[in-house]
Coordinates of N, CA and C in Angstrom, one line a residue:
Chain A
I29 N -104.8 32.7 -133.6 CA -104.6 31.3 -133.2 C -103.4 30.8 -134.0
Q30 N -102.5 30.2 -133.2 CA -101.3 29.6 -133.8 C -101.5 28.1 -134.0
M31 N -101.0 27.6 -135.1 CA -101.1 26.2 -135.5 C -99.7 25.6 -135.5
T32 N -99.4 24.6 -134.7 CA -98.1 24.0 -134.6 C -98.2 22.6 -135.2
Q33 N -97.5 22.4 -136.3 CA -97.6 21.2 -137.1 C -96.3 20.4 -136.9
S34 N -96.4 19.1 -136.8 CA -95.2 18.3 -136.6 C -95.4 16.9 -137.2
P35 N -94.3 16.3 -137.7 CA -93.0 16.9 -137.9 C -92.9 17.9 -139.0
S36 N -91.8 18.6 -139.2 CA -91.7 19.5 -140.4 C -91.4 18.7 -141.6
S37 N -90.8 17.5 -141.4 CA -90.5 16.6 -142.6 C -90.4 15.2 -142.1
L38 N -90.7 14.3 -143.0 CA -90.6 12.9 -142.7 C -90.3 12.1 -143.9
S39 N -89.6 10.9 -143.7 CA -89.3 10.0 -144.8 C -89.9 8.7 -144.5
A40 N -90.6 8.1 -145.4 CA -91.3 6.8 -145.2 C -91.2 5.9 -146.4
S41 N -91.5 4.7 -146.2 CA -91.4 3.7 -147.4 C -92.8 3.6 -148.0
V42 N -92.9 3.3 -149.2 CA -94.1 3.0 -149.9 C -94.9 1.9 -149.1
G43 N -96.1 2.1 -148.8 CA -96.9 1.2 -148.1 C -97.0 1.5 -146.6
D44 N -96.1 2.3 -146.1 CA -96.1 2.7 -144.7 C -97.4 3.6 -144.3
R45 N -97.7 3.6 -143.0 CA -98.7 4.5 -142.5 C -98.0 5.7 -142.0
V46 N -98.4 6.9 -142.5 CA -97.8 8.2 -142.1 C -98.8 9.0 -141.3
T47 N -98.3 9.6 -140.2 CA -99.1 10.4 -139.4 C -98.5 11.8 -139.1
I48 N -99.3 12.8 -139.3 CA -98.9 14.2 -139.0 C -99.9 14.8 -138.0
T49 N -99.3 15.6 -137.1 CA -100.1 16.2 -136.0 C -100.2 17.7 -136.2
C50 N -101.2 18.3 -135.7 CA -101.4 19.7 -135.7 C -102.1 20.1 -134.4
Q51 N -101.4 21.1 -133.7 CA -102.0 21.5 -132.4 C -102.3 23.0 -132.5
A52 N -103.5 23.3 -132.1 CA -104.0 24.7 -132.0 C -103.7 25.3 -130.7
S53 N -103.4 26.6 -130.7 CA -103.1 27.3 -129.4 C -104.3 27.6 -128.6
Q54 N -105.5 27.3 -129.1 CA -106.7 27.4 -128.3 C -107.8 26.5 -129.0
D55 N -108.8 26.2 -128.2 CA -109.9 25.3 -128.7 C -110.5 25.8 -130.0
I56 N -110.5 25.0 -131.0 CA -111.1 25.4 -132.3 C -112.2 24.4 -132.7
S57 N -112.7 23.6 -131.8 CA -113.7 22.6 -132.1 C -113.2 21.7 -133.2
D58 N -114.0 21.6 -134.3 CA -113.5 20.8 -135.4 C -113.2 21.6 -136.7
Y59 N -112.9 22.9 -136.4 CA -112.7 23.8 -137.5 C -111.3 23.7 -138.1
L60 N -111.0 22.6 -138.7 CA -109.7 22.2 -139.1 C -109.7 21.5 -140.4
N61 N -108.9 22.0 -141.4 CA -108.8 21.4 -142.7 C -107.3 21.0 -143.0
W62 N -107.2 20.1 -143.9 CA -105.9 19.6 -144.4 C -105.8 19.7 -145.9
Y63 N -104.6 20.2 -146.3 CA -104.3 20.4 -147.8 C -103.0 19.7 -148.1
Q64 N -103.0 19.3 -149.4 CA -101.8 18.7 -150.0 C -101.2 19.7 -151.1
Q65 N -99.9 19.9 -151.1 CA -99.3 20.8 -152.1 C -98.2 20.0 -152.7
K66 N -98.3 19.7 -154.0 CA -97.2 19.1 -154.7 C -96.3 20.2 -155.3
P67 N -95.0 19.9 -155.5 CA -94.1 20.9 -156.0 C -94.5 21.7 -157.2
G68 N -94.5 23.0 -157.2 CA -94.9 23.8 -158.3 C -96.4 23.8 -158.6
R69 N -97.2 23.3 -157.7 CA -98.6 23.2 -157.9 C -99.4 24.0 -156.8
A70 N -100.6 24.3 -157.1 CA -101.5 24.9 -156.1 C -101.9 23.9 -155.0
P71 N -102.2 24.3 -153.8 CA -102.7 23.4 -152.8 C -104.0 22.8 -153.2
K72 N -104.3 21.6 -152.6 CA -105.5 20.9 -152.9 C -106.2 20.5 -151.6
L73 N -107.4 20.7 -151.4 CA -108.2 20.3 -150.2 C -108.3 18.8 -150.1
L74 N -107.9 18.2 -149.0 CA -108.0 16.8 -148.8 C -109.1 16.5 -147.7
I75 N -109.1 17.2 -146.6 CA -109.9 16.9 -145.4 C -110.5 18.2 -144.9
Y76 N -111.8 18.2 -144.7 CA -112.4 19.4 -144.1 C -113.2 19.1 -142.8
D77 N -113.3 20.1 -142.0 CA -114.0 19.9 -140.7 C -113.4 18.7 -139.9
A78 N -112.1 18.6 -139.9 CA -111.3 17.7 -139.2 C -111.3 16.2 -139.7
S79 N -112.4 15.8 -140.2 CA -112.5 14.3 -140.5 C -113.2 14.0 -141.8
N80 N -113.7 15.0 -142.6 CA -114.5 14.7 -143.8 C -113.6 14.7 -145.0
L81 N -113.7 13.7 -145.8 CA -112.9 13.6 -147.0 C -113.5 14.4 -148.1
A82 N -112.7 15.3 -148.7 CA -113.1 16.1 -149.8 C -113.5 15.2 -151.0
T83 N -114.2 15.8 -151.9 CA -114.7 15.1 -153.1 C -113.5 14.5 -153.9
G84 N -113.5 13.3 -154.3 CA -112.5 12.7 -155.1 C -111.2 12.3 -154.5
V85 N -111.1 12.5 -153.2 CA -109.9 12.2 -152.5 C -109.8 10.7 -152.1
P86 N -108.7 10.0 -152.3 CA -108.7 8.6 -152.0 C -108.9 8.3 -150.5
S87 N -109.5 7.2 -150.2 CA -109.8 6.8 -148.8 C -108.6 6.5 -148.0
R88 N -107.4 6.4 -148.5 CA -106.2 6.2 -147.7 C -105.9 7.4 -146.9
F89 N -106.5 8.6 -147.2 CA -106.3 9.8 -146.4 C -107.4 9.9 -145.4
S90 N -107.0 10.3 -144.2 CA -108.0 10.4 -143.1 C -107.5 11.5 -142.1
G91 N -108.5 12.0 -141.4 CA -108.2 13.0 -140.4 C -109.1 12.8 -139.1
S92 N -108.6 13.2 -138.0 CA -109.3 13.1 -136.7 C -108.9 14.2 -135.8
G93 N -109.7 14.3 -134.7 CA -109.4 15.2 -133.6 C -110.4 16.3 -133.4
S94 N -110.3 17.0 -132.3 CA -111.2 18.1 -132.0 C -110.6 18.9 -130.9
G95 N -111.0 20.1 -130.7 CA -110.4 20.9 -129.6 C -109.1 21.5 -130.0
T96 N -108.0 21.0 -129.5 CA -106.7 21.6 -129.9 C -105.8 20.6 -130.6
D97 N -106.1 19.3 -130.6 CA -105.2 18.3 -131.1 C -105.8 17.5 -132.3
F98 N -105.1 17.5 -133.4 CA -105.6 16.9 -134.6 C -104.5 16.0 -135.2
T99 N -105.0 15.0 -136.0 CA -104.1 14.1 -136.6 C -104.6 13.9 -138.1
F100 N -103.6 13.8 -139.0 CA -103.8 13.5 -140.4 C -103.0 12.2 -140.7
S101 N -103.6 11.3 -141.4 CA -102.9 10.1 -141.7 C -103.0 9.7 -143.2
I102 N -102.0 9.1 -143.7 CA -102.0 8.4 -145.0 C -101.8 6.9 -144.7
N103 N -102.8 6.1 -145.0 CA -102.7 4.7 -144.8 C -102.2 4.0 -146.0
S104 N -101.0 3.6 -146.0 CA -100.3 3.0 -147.1 C -99.8 4.0 -148.1
L105 N -98.7 4.7 -147.8 CA -98.1 5.7 -148.6 C -97.9 5.3 -150.0
Q106 N -98.2 6.1 -151.0 CA -98.0 5.9 -152.4 C -97.0 6.9 -153.0
P107 N -96.3 6.5 -154.0 CA -95.3 7.5 -154.6 C -95.9 8.8 -155.0
E108 N -97.2 8.8 -155.4 CA -97.8 10.1 -155.8 C -98.2 11.0 -154.6
D109 N -98.0 10.5 -153.4 CA -98.3 11.2 -152.2 C -97.2 12.1 -151.7
I110 N -96.1 12.1 -152.5 CA -95.0 13.0 -152.2 C -95.4 14.4 -152.3
A111 N -95.4 15.2 -151.2 CA -95.9 16.5 -151.2 C -95.7 17.1 -149.9
T112 N -96.1 18.4 -149.7 CA -96.1 19.1 -148.4 C -97.6 19.2 -148.0
Y113 N -97.8 18.8 -146.7 CA -99.2 18.8 -146.2 C -99.3 20.0 -145.2
Y114 N -100.4 20.7 -145.2 CA -100.7 21.8 -144.3 C -102.0 21.6 -143.6
C115 N -102.0 21.9 -142.3 CA -103.3 22.1 -141.6 C -103.7 23.5 -141.7
Q116 N -105.0 23.8 -141.5 CA -105.5 25.2 -141.5 C -106.7 25.3 -140.6
Q117 N -106.7 26.3 -139.7 CA -107.9 26.4 -138.8 C -108.7 27.6 -139.3
Y118 N -110.0 27.5 -139.0 CA -110.9 28.6 -139.4 C -111.8 29.1 -138.2
N119 N -111.1 29.5 -137.1 CA -111.8 30.2 -136.1 C -112.1 31.6 -136.6
I120 N -113.1 31.7 -137.5 CA -113.3 32.9 -138.3 C -113.4 34.2 -137.4
P121 N -113.0 35.4 -137.9 CA -112.8 35.6 -139.3 C -111.4 35.3 -139.8
A122 N -110.4 35.2 -139.0 CA -109.0 35.0 -139.5 C -108.7 33.5 -139.6
L123 N -108.0 33.1 -140.7 CA -107.6 31.8 -140.9 C -106.1 31.7 -140.7
T124 N -105.6 30.6 -140.3 CA -104.2 30.4 -140.2 C -103.8 29.0 -140.6
F125 N -102.6 28.9 -141.2 CA -102.1 27.6 -141.7 C -101.0 27.1 -140.7
G126 N -100.8 25.8 -140.6 CA -99.7 25.3 -140.0 C -98.4 25.5 -140.8
G127 N -97.3 25.1 -140.3 CA -96.0 25.4 -141.0 C -95.7 24.4 -142.1
G128 N -96.5 23.3 -142.2 CA -96.3 22.3 -143.3 C -95.4 21.1 -142.9
T129 N -95.7 20.0 -143.5 CA -94.9 18.8 -143.3 C -94.6 18.2 -144.7
K130 N -93.3 18.2 -144.9 CA -92.8 17.6 -146.2 C -92.7 16.1 -146.1
V131 N -93.4 15.4 -147.0 CA -93.3 13.9 -147.0 C -92.5 13.4 -148.1
E132 N -91.5 12.6 -147.8 CA -90.7 12.1 -148.9 C -90.7 10.5 -148.8
I133 N -90.2 9.9 -149.9 CA -90.1 8.5 -149.9 C -88.7 8.1 -149.5
K134 N -88.7 7.1 -148.6 CA -87.4 6.6 -148.2 C -86.7 5.6 -149.2
Chain B
Q4 N -116.5 23.1 -165.2 CA -115.6 22.8 -164.0 C -115.2 24.2 -163.5
V5 N -114.9 24.2 -162.2 CA -114.4 25.4 -161.5 C -113.1 25.8 -162.1
Q6 N -113.0 27.1 -162.4 CA -111.7 27.6 -162.9 C -111.5 29.0 -162.2
L7 N -110.3 29.2 -161.7 CA -109.8 30.4 -161.1 C -108.5 30.8 -161.8
V8 N -108.5 32.0 -162.4 CA -107.3 32.4 -163.1 C -106.9 33.8 -162.6
E9 N -105.7 33.8 -162.0 CA -105.1 35.0 -161.4 C -104.3 35.8 -162.5
S10 N -104.3 37.1 -162.4 CA -103.5 37.9 -163.2 C -103.1 39.2 -162.5
G11 N -102.2 39.9 -163.1 CA -101.8 41.2 -162.5 C -100.5 41.2 -161.7
G12 N -99.9 40.0 -161.6 CA -98.6 39.9 -160.9 C -97.5 40.5 -161.7
G13 N -96.3 40.6 -161.1 CA -95.1 41.1 -161.8 C -94.1 41.7 -160.9
A14 N -93.2 42.4 -161.4 CA -92.1 43.0 -160.6 C -92.5 44.5 -160.3
V15 N -92.3 44.9 -159.1 CA -92.7 46.3 -158.7 C -91.7 46.8 -157.6
Q16 N -91.4 48.0 -157.6 CA -90.5 48.6 -156.6 C -91.2 48.8 -155.2
P17 N -90.4 48.7 -154.2 CA -91.0 48.9 -152.8 C -91.7 50.3 -152.7
G18 N -92.8 50.3 -152.0 CA -93.6 51.5 -151.9 C -94.7 51.7 -153.0
R19 N -94.6 50.9 -154.1 CA -95.5 51.1 -155.2 C -96.8 50.2 -154.9
S20 N -97.7 50.3 -155.9 CA -99.0 49.5 -155.8 C -99.1 48.6 -156.9
L21 N -100.0 47.6 -156.7 CA -100.3 46.6 -157.7 C -101.7 46.1 -157.4
R22 N -102.5 45.8 -158.5 CA -103.8 45.2 -158.3 C -103.8 43.8 -158.9
L23 N -104.2 42.8 -158.1 CA -104.3 41.5 -158.7 C -105.8 41.2 -159.0
S24 N -106.0 40.4 -160.0 CA -107.4 40.0 -160.4 C -107.5 38.5 -160.4
C25 N -108.7 38.0 -160.2 CA -108.9 36.5 -160.2 C -110.3 36.4 -161.0
A26 N -110.2 35.8 -162.2 CA -111.4 35.6 -163.0 C -111.9 34.2 -162.7
A27 N -113.2 34.1 -162.3 CA -113.8 32.9 -161.9 C -114.8 32.4 -162.9
S28 N -114.9 31.1 -163.1 CA -115.8 30.5 -164.1 C -116.2 29.1 -163.6
G29 N -117.3 28.6 -164.1 CA -117.7 27.2 -163.9 C -118.5 27.0 -162.6
F30 N -118.8 28.1 -161.9 CA -119.7 28.0 -160.8 C -120.4 29.4 -160.5
T31 N -121.4 29.4 -159.7 CA -122.1 30.6 -159.4 C -121.3 31.4 -158.4
F32 N -120.6 32.4 -158.9 CA -119.6 33.2 -158.2 C -120.2 33.9 -157.0
N33 N -121.5 34.4 -157.1 CA -122.0 35.3 -156.1 C -122.6 34.6 -154.9
I34 N -122.4 33.3 -154.8 CA -122.9 32.6 -153.6 C -121.7 32.1 -152.7
Y35 N -120.5 32.3 -153.1 CA -119.3 31.8 -152.4 C -118.4 32.9 -151.9
G36 N -117.9 32.6 -150.7 CA -116.8 33.4 -150.2 C -115.5 33.2 -151.0
M37 N -114.6 34.1 -151.0 CA -113.4 34.0 -151.8 C -112.2 34.5 -151.0
H38 N -111.1 33.9 -151.2 CA -109.8 34.2 -150.4 C -108.7 34.5 -151.3
W39 N -107.7 35.2 -150.7 CA -106.3 35.3 -151.2 C -105.4 34.7 -150.2
V40 N -104.5 33.9 -150.8 CA -103.5 33.2 -149.9 C -102.1 33.4 -150.7
R41 N -101.1 33.6 -149.9 CA -99.8 33.8 -150.6 C -98.7 32.8 -150.1
Q42 N -97.7 32.7 -150.9 CA -96.6 31.8 -150.5 C -95.3 32.4 -151.0
A43 N -94.5 32.8 -150.0 CA -93.2 33.3 -150.3 C -92.3 32.2 -150.8
P44 N -91.3 32.5 -151.6 CA -90.4 31.5 -152.2 C -89.8 30.6 -151.2
G45 N -90.1 29.3 -151.3 CA -89.6 28.3 -150.4 C -90.2 28.2 -149.1
K46 N -91.3 29.0 -148.9 CA -92.0 29.0 -147.6 C -93.3 28.4 -147.6
G47 N -94.0 28.5 -146.5 CA -95.4 27.9 -146.3 C -96.5 28.8 -146.8
L48 N -97.7 28.4 -146.6 CA -98.8 29.2 -147.0 C -99.2 30.2 -145.9
E49 N -99.6 31.4 -146.4 CA -100.0 32.5 -145.5 C -101.4 33.0 -146.0
W50 N -102.4 32.9 -145.2 CA -103.7 33.5 -145.6 C -103.6 35.0 -145.6
V51 N -104.2 35.6 -146.6 CA -104.1 37.1 -146.7 C -105.4 37.8 -146.5
A52 N -106.5 37.3 -147.1 CA -107.8 38.0 -147.0 C -108.9 37.1 -147.4
V53 N -110.1 37.5 -146.9 CA -111.3 36.8 -147.3 C -112.4 37.8 -147.5
I54 N -113.3 37.6 -148.5 CA -114.5 38.4 -148.7 C -115.7 37.5 -148.8
W55 N -116.8 37.8 -148.1 CA -117.9 37.0 -148.1 C -118.6 37.1 -149.5
Y56 N -119.6 36.3 -149.7 CA -120.3 36.1 -151.0 C -120.8 37.4 -151.6
D57 N -121.3 38.3 -150.8 CA -121.9 39.5 -151.3 C -121.0 40.7 -151.0
G58 N -119.8 40.5 -150.5 CA -118.9 41.6 -150.2 C -119.3 42.4 -148.9
S59 N -120.2 41.9 -148.1 CA -120.6 42.6 -146.9 C -119.6 42.5 -145.8
N60 N -118.8 41.4 -145.8 CA -117.7 41.3 -144.8 C -116.4 40.9 -145.5
K61 N -115.4 41.6 -145.0 CA -114.1 41.3 -145.6 C -113.1 41.4 -144.4
Y62 N -112.1 40.5 -144.4 CA -111.1 40.4 -143.3 C -109.7 40.2 -143.9
H63 N -108.8 40.9 -143.3 CA -107.4 40.8 -143.8 C -106.4 40.3 -142.7
A64 N -105.4 39.7 -143.1 CA -104.4 39.3 -142.1 C -103.7 40.5 -141.5
D65 N -103.2 40.4 -140.3 CA -102.6 41.5 -139.6 C -101.4 42.0 -140.5
S66 N -100.7 41.1 -141.1 CA -99.5 41.5 -141.9 C -99.8 42.4 -143.1
V67 N -101.0 42.5 -143.5 CA -101.3 43.3 -144.7 C -102.4 44.3 -144.4
K68 N -102.9 44.3 -143.2 CA -104.0 45.2 -142.8 C -103.6 46.7 -142.9
G69 N -104.4 47.5 -143.6 CA -104.1 48.9 -143.8 C -103.4 49.1 -145.1
R70 N -102.8 48.0 -145.7 CA -102.1 48.2 -147.0 C -102.8 47.5 -148.2
F71 N -103.4 46.3 -147.9 CA -104.1 45.5 -148.9 C -105.6 45.6 -148.7
T72 N -106.3 45.5 -149.8 CA -107.8 45.5 -149.7 C -108.4 44.5 -150.7
V73 N -109.2 43.6 -150.2 CA -109.9 42.6 -151.0 C -111.2 43.2 -151.5
S74 N -111.6 42.9 -152.7 CA -112.9 43.3 -153.2 C -113.4 42.4 -154.2
R75 N -114.6 42.5 -154.6 CA -115.1 41.6 -155.7 C -116.2 42.3 -156.5
D76 N -116.3 41.9 -157.8 CA -117.4 42.4 -158.6 C -118.2 41.2 -159.1
N77 N -119.3 41.0 -158.5 CA -120.1 39.8 -158.8 C -120.7 39.9 -160.2
S78 N -120.8 41.1 -160.8 CA -121.3 41.2 -162.1 C -120.3 40.7 -163.2
K79 N -119.0 40.7 -162.7 CA -117.9 40.3 -163.6 C -117.3 39.0 -163.2
N80 N -117.8 38.4 -162.1 CA -117.3 37.1 -161.6 C -115.8 37.3 -161.4
T81 N -115.4 38.4 -160.7 CA -114.0 38.7 -160.6 C -113.7 39.1 -159.1
L82 N -112.6 38.6 -158.6 CA -112.1 38.9 -157.3 C -110.8 39.8 -157.5
Y83 N -110.6 40.7 -156.6 CA -109.5 41.6 -156.7 C -108.7 41.7 -155.3
L84 N -107.4 42.1 -155.5 CA -106.6 42.4 -154.3 C -105.8 43.6 -154.6
Q85 N -106.2 44.7 -154.0 CA -105.4 46.0 -154.2 C -104.3 46.0 -153.2
M86 N -103.1 46.1 -153.6 CA -101.9 46.0 -152.8 C -101.1 47.4 -152.8
N87 N -101.1 48.1 -151.7 CA -100.4 49.4 -151.7 C -99.2 49.3 -150.7
S88 N -98.3 50.2 -150.8 CA -97.2 50.3 -150.0 C -96.4 49.0 -149.9
L89 N -96.2 48.4 -151.1 CA -95.6 47.1 -151.1 C -94.2 47.1 -150.5
R90 N -93.9 45.9 -149.9 CA -92.6 45.8 -149.2 C -91.9 44.5 -149.8
A91 N -90.6 44.4 -149.5 CA -89.9 43.2 -150.1 C -90.5 41.9 -149.5
D92 N -91.0 41.9 -148.3 CA -91.5 40.7 -147.7 C -92.9 40.4 -148.2
D93 N -93.4 41.2 -149.1 CA -94.7 40.8 -149.8 C -94.4 40.0 -151.1
T94 N -93.1 39.7 -151.4 CA -92.8 38.9 -152.5 C -93.3 37.5 -152.3
A95 N -94.1 37.0 -153.3 CA -94.8 35.7 -153.1 C -95.6 35.4 -154.3
V96 N -95.9 34.1 -154.4 CA -97.0 33.7 -155.3 C -98.3 33.9 -154.6
Y97 N -99.2 34.6 -155.3 CA -100.5 34.9 -154.7 C -101.6 34.0 -155.4
Y98 N -102.3 33.3 -154.5 CA -103.4 32.4 -155.0 C -104.7 33.0 -154.7
C99 N -105.7 32.9 -155.6 CA -107.1 33.1 -155.2 C -107.7 31.7 -155.0
A100 N -108.7 31.6 -154.1 CA -109.3 30.4 -153.8 C -110.7 30.6 -153.4
R101 N -111.6 29.6 -153.8 CA -113.0 29.7 -153.5 C -113.2 29.0 -152.1
D102 N -114.2 29.5 -151.4 CA -114.6 28.9 -150.1 C -115.7 27.9 -150.4
R103 N -115.8 26.9 -149.5 CA -116.9 25.9 -149.6 C -118.2 26.6 -149.2
T104 N -118.2 27.7 -148.5 CA -119.4 28.3 -148.0 C -119.5 29.7 -148.5
S105 N -120.5 30.4 -148.1 CA -120.7 31.8 -148.5 C -119.8 32.8 -147.7
A106 N -119.2 32.2 -146.7 CA -118.3 33.1 -145.8 C -116.8 32.6 -146.0
G107 N -116.1 32.3 -144.9 CA -114.7 32.0 -145.1 C -114.3 31.0 -144.1
T108 N -114.2 29.7 -144.5 CA -113.8 28.6 -143.7 C -112.8 27.7 -144.3
T109 N -113.2 27.2 -145.6 CA -112.5 26.1 -146.2 C -112.3 26.4 -147.7
L110 N -111.0 26.3 -148.1 CA -110.7 26.7 -149.5 C -110.7 25.4 -150.4
D111 N -111.8 25.3 -151.2 CA -112.0 24.0 -151.9 C -111.5 24.0 -153.3
Y112 N -111.3 25.2 -153.9 CA -110.7 25.3 -155.3 C -109.7 26.4 -155.3
W113 N -108.6 26.2 -155.9 CA -107.5 27.2 -156.0 C -107.1 27.5 -157.4
G114 N -106.7 28.7 -157.7 CA -106.1 29.1 -158.9 C -104.6 28.6 -159.0
Q115 N -103.9 28.9 -160.1 CA -102.5 28.4 -160.2 C -101.6 29.5 -159.7
G116 N -102.1 30.6 -159.3 CA -101.2 31.6 -158.7 C -100.6 32.6 -159.7
T117 N -100.2 33.8 -159.1 CA -99.5 34.8 -159.9 C -98.4 35.3 -159.0
L118 N -97.2 35.5 -159.6 CA -96.0 35.9 -158.8 C -95.9 37.4 -158.7
V119 N -95.7 37.9 -157.5 CA -95.4 39.3 -157.2 C -94.0 39.4 -156.7
T120 N -93.2 40.2 -157.3 CA -91.8 40.4 -156.8 C -91.6 41.8 -156.5
V121 N -91.3 42.1 -155.3 CA -91.1 43.5 -154.8 C -89.6 43.7 -154.6
S122 N -89.0 44.5 -155.4 CA -87.5 44.7 -155.4 C -87.2 46.0 -156.0
S123 N -86.1 46.6 -155.5 CA -85.6 47.8 -156.1 C -84.6 47.5 -157.2

């Protein structure tokens, strides 16, 4: 299963709402997770099963979607949100990641 | 707290072998699936392999199938990745990660990674 993530990069102002999309090449139900990776750091789970916030993750992060089309949003972008974000599907047994979206501050 | 510490990375010539280890602590290792994920320099994340909680099922990405083998020793709380016939395009930071479940769906804790460089 291929995961197409867009855009590959974006620039937004502090306080803006940021939206990233991920499209699966076939129906994956809600088997979709989102991760944040800051430069030089390991990835961190933000959203699991398309819309569930992982433990300790701020509520400005959210996810939605099912089937083939998914959306990840940051409501009110903060300076500490500068990172690359990845979607990941788990139509097991194989997992695949999207290509990533680099988020920068304008 | 959950800790995952990778080791075994380094520089190796093409065609040679390397074994990575991931020491787990802070949780009950033998009830969780475990993964290896890699990231080539400046590139995105690539899932490499998963092994279920008891080692009964293991799956590898097509790019490493037949060359890499994931395994675990639940008595030692340790995950392994045996890498044979290494190629230049295997150069990457290799992360181990815990799954939220006993199988392989969601990577909820990650180690800091170990760098593998394949070059002559």
